[in-house]
PDB file of C-alpha atoms in Angstrom:
ATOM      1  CA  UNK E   1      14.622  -1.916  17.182  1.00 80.00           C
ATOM      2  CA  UNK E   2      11.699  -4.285  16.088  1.00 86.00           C
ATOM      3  CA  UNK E   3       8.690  -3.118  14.153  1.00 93.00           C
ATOM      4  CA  UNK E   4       6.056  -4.187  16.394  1.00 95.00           C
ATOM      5  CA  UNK E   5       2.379  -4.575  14.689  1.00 97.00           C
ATOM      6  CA  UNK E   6      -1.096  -5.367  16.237  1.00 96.00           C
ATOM      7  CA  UNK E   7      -2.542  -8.676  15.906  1.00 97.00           C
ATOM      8  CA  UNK E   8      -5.810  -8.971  14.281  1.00 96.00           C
ATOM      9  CA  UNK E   9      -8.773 -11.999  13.886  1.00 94.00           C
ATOM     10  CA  UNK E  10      -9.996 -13.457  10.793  1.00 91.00           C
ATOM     11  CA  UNK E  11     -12.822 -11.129  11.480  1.00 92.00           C
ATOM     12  CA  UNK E  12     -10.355  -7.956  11.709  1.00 92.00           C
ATOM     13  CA  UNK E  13     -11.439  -7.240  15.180  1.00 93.00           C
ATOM     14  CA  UNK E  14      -7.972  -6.445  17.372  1.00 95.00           C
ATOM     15  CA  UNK E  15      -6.370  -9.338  19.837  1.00 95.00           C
ATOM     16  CA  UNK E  16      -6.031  -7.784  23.005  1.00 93.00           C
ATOM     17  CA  UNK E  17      -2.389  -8.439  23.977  1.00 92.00           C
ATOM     18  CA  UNK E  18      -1.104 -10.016  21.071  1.00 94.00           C
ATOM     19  CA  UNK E  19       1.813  -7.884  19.345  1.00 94.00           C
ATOM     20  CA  UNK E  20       4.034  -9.419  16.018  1.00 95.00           C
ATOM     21  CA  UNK E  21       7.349  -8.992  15.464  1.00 95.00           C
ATOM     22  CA  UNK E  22       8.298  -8.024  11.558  1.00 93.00           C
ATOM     23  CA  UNK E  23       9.964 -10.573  10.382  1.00 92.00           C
ATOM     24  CA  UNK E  24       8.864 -13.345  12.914  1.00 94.00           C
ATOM     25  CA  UNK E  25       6.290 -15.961  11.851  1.00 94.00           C
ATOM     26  CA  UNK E  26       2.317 -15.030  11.753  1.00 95.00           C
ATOM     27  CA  UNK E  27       0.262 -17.409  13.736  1.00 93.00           C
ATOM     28  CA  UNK E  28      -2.773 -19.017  12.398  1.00 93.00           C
ATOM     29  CA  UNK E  29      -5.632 -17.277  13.332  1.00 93.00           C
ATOM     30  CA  UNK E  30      -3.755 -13.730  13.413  1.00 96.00           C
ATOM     31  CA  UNK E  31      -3.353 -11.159  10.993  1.00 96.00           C
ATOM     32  CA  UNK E  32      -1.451  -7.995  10.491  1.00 95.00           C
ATOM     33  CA  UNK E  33      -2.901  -5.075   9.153  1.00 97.00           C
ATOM     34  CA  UNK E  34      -1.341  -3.011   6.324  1.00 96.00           C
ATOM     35  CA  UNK E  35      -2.560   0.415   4.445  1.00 97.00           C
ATOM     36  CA  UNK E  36      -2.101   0.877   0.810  1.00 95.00           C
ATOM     37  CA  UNK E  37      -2.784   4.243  -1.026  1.00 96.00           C
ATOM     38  CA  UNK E  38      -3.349   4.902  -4.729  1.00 96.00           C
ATOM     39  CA  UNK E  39      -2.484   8.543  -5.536  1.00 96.00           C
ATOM     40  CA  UNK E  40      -4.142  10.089  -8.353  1.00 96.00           C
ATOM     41  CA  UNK E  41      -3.053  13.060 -10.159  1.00 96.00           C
ATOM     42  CA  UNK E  42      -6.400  15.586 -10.783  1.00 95.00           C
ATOM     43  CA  UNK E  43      -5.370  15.466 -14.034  1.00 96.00           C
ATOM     44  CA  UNK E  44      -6.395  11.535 -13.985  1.00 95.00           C
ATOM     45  CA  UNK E  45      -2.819  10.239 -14.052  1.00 96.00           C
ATOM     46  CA  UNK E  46      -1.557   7.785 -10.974  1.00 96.00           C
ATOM     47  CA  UNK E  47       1.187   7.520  -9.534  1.00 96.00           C
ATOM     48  CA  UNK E  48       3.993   4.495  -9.727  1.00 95.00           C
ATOM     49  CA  UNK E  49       6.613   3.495  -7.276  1.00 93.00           C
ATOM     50  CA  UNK E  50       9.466   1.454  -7.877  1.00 93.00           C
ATOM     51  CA  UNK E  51      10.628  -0.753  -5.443  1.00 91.00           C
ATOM     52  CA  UNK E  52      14.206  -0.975  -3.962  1.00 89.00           C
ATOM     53  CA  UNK E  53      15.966  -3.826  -5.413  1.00 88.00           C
ATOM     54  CA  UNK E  54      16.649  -5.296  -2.259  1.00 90.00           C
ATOM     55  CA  UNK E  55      13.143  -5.760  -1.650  1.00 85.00           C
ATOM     56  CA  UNK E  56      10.716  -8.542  -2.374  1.00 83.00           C
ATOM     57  CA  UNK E  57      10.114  -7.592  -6.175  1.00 84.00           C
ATOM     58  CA  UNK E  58      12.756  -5.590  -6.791  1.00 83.00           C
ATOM     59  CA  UNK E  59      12.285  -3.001  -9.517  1.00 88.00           C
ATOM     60  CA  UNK E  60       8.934  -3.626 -10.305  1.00 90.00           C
ATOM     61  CA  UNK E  61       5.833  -1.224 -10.084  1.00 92.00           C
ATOM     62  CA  UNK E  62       3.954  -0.755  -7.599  1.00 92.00           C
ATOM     63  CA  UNK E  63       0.548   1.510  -7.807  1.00 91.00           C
ATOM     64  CA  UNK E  64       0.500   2.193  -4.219  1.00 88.00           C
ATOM     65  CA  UNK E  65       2.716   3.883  -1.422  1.00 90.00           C
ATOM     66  CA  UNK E  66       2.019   2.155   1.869  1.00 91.00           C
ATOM     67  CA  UNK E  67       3.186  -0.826   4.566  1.00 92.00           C
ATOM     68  CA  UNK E  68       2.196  -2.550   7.647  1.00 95.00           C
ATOM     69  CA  UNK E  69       0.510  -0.278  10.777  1.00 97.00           C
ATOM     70  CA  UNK E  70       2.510  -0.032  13.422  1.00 97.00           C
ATOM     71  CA  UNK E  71       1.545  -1.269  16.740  1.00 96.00           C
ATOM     72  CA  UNK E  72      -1.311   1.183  18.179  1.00 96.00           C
ATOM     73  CA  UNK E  73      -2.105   2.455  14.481  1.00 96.00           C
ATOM     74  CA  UNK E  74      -5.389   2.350  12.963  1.00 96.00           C
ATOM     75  CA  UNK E  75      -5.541   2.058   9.264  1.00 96.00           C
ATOM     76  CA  UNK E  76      -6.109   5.496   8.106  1.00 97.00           C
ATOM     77  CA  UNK E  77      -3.221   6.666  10.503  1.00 97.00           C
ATOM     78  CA  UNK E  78      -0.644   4.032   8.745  1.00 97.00           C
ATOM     79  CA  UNK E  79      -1.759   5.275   5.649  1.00 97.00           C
ATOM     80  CA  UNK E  80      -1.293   8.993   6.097  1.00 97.00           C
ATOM     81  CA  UNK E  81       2.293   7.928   7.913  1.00 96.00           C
ATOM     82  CA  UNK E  82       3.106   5.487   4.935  1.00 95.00           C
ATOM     83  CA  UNK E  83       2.764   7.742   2.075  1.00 95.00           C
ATOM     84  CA  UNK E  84       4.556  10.519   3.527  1.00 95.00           C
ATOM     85  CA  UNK E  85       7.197   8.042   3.919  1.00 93.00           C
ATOM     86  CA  UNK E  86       7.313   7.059   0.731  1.00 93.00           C
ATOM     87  CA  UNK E  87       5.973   9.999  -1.295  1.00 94.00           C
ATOM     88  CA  UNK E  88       6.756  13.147   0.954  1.00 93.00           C
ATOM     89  CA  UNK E  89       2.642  13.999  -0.253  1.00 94.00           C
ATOM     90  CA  UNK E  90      -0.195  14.398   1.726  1.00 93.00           C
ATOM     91  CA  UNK E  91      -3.719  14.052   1.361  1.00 93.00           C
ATOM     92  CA  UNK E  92      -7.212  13.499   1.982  1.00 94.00           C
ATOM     93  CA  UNK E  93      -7.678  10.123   2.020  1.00 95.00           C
ATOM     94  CA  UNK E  94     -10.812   7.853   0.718  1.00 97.00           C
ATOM     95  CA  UNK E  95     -11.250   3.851   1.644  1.00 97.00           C
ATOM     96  CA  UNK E  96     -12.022   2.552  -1.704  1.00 96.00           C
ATOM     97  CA  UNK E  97     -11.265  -1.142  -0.684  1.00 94.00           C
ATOM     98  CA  UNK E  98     -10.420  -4.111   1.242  1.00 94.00           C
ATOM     99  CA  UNK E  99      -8.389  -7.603   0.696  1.00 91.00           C
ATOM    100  CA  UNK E 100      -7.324 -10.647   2.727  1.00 92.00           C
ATOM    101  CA  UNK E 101      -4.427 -12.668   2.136  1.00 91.00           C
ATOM    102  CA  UNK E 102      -5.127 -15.597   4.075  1.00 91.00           C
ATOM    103  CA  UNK E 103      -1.001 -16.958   2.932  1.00 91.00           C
ATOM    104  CA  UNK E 104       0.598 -13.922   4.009  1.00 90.00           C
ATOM    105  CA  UNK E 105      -1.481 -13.619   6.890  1.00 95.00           C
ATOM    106  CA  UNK E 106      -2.518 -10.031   5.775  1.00 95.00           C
ATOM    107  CA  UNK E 107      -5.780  -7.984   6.253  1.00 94.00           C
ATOM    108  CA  UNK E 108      -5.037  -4.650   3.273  1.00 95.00           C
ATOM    109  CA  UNK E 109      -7.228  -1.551   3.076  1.00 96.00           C
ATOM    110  CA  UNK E 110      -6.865   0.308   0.096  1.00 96.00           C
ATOM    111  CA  UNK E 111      -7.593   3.992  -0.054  1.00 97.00           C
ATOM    112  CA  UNK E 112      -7.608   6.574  -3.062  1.00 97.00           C
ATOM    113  CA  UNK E 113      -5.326   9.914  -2.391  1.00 97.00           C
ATOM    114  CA  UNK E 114      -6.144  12.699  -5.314  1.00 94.00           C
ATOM    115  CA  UNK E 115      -4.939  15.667  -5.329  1.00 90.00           C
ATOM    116  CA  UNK E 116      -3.451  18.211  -7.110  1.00 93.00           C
ATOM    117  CA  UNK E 117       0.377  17.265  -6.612  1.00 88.00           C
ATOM    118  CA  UNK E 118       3.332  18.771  -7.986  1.00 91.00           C
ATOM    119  CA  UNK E 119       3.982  15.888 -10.093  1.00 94.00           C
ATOM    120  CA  UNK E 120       7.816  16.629  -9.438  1.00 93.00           C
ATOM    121  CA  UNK E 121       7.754  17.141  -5.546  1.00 93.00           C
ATOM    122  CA  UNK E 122       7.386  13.531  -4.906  1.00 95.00           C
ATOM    123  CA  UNK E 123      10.487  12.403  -2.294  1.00 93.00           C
ATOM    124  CA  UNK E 124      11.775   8.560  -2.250  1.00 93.00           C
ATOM    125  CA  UNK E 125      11.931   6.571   0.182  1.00 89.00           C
ATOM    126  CA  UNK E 126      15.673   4.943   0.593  1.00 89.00           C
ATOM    127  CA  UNK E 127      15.498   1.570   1.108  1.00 88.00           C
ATOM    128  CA  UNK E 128      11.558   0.948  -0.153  1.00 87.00           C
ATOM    129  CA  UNK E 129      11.699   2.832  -3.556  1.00 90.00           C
ATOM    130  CA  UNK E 130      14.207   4.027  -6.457  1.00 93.00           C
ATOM    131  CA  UNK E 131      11.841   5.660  -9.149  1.00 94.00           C
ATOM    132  CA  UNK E 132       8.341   7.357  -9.729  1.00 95.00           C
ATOM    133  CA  UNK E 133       6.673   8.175 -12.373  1.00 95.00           C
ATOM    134  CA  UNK E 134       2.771   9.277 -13.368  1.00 96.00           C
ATOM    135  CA  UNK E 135       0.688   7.262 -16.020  1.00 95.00           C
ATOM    136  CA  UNK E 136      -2.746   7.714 -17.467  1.00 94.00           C
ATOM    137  CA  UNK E 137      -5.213   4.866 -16.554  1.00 92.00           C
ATOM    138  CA  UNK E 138      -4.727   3.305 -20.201  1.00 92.00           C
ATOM    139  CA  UNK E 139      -1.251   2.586 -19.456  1.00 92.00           C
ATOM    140  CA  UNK E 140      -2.020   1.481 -16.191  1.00 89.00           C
ATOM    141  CA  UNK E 141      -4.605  -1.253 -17.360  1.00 89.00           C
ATOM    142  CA  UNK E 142      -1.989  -2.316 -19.720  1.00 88.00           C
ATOM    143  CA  UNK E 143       0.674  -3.358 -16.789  1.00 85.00           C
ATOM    144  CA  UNK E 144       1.355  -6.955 -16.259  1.00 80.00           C
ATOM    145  CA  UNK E 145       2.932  -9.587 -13.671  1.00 75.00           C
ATOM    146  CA  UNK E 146       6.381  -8.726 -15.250  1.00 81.00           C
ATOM    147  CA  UNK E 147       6.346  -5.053 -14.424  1.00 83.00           C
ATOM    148  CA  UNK E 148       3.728  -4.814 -11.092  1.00 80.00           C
ATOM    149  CA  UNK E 149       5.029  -5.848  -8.234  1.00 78.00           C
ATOM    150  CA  UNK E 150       0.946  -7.077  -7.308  1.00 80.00           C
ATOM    151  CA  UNK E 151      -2.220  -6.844  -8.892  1.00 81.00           C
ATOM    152  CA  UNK E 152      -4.369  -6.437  -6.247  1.00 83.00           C
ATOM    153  CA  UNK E 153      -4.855  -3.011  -6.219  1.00 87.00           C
ATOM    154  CA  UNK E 154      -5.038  -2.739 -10.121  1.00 85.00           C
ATOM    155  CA  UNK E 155      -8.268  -4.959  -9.493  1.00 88.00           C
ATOM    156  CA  UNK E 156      -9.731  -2.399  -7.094  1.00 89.00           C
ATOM    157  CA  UNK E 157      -9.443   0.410  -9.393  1.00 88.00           C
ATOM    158  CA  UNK E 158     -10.821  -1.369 -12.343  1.00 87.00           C
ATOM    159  CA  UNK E 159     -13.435  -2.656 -10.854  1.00 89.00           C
ATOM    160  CA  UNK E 160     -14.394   0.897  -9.483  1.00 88.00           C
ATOM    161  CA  UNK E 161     -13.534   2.756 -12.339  1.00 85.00           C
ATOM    162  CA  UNK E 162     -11.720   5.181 -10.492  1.00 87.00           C
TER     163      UNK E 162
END
């Protein structure tokens, strides 16, 4: 079955009756939405997902869990979905950000999960991810094109100093 999404504007307001197809080309002017979620450890370490190797970047990093909303979801509902998906965790969640990608036709929203976590508990996702594993926020900083699979969430947390 299709992954059907909701079609947004450049101004991230919905388009009534427009659905996308995953996998089908974006139209100009539309844009799907997609959650991302940093998950900090209360001991100040993050978490880092490896991505499938069949994926777009396979085997690089990743410092979020999260995907594309599903048709009907709002972002905070794809987020909570997403990184139980990925993760098996659940949080509280906090929007600490927002991105366009004008190429990819993309409207993100980033939010911060931190929690106390059993740093052992968390459950991959087959297909999206084949490894975890918890840095500290110097090691983080240090990650590079090579090894993170995008940097766009790296800014985020930088630039807040989370």
């Amino acid at each position: 079955m299709a992954e059907l999404w909701d079609a947004y504007n450049k101004n991230f307001n919905k388009i009534e009756n427009k659905t996308l197809i995953r996998g089908e080309s974006i139209p100009d002017g539309a844009y799907h939405l997609v959650s991302e979620i940093v998950v900090k450890h209360t001991d100040g370490s993050y978490l880092l997902m490896q991505r499938d190797f069949r994926k777009h970047h396979g085997g690089k990093w990743k410092l979020t869990a999260g995907g594309s909303a599903l048709q009907g979801e709002d972002e905070l509902e794809a987020a909570v979905r997403e990184l139980k998906e990925e993760t098996g965790l659940s949080g509280e969640m906090k929007e600490i950000g927002r991105a366009v990608r004008h190429d990819h036709h993309s409207f993100y929203v980033v939010y911060l999960c931190e929690a106390d976590f059993e740093k052992d508990s968390i459950v991959l996702q087959e297909g999206e991810t084949i490894g975890y594993k918890w840095v500290d926020k110097e090691t983080m900083f240090k990650l590079d094109g090579n090894e993170l699979a995008s940097s766009r969430t790296l800014e985020i947390v930088k630039k807040l100093d989370l």
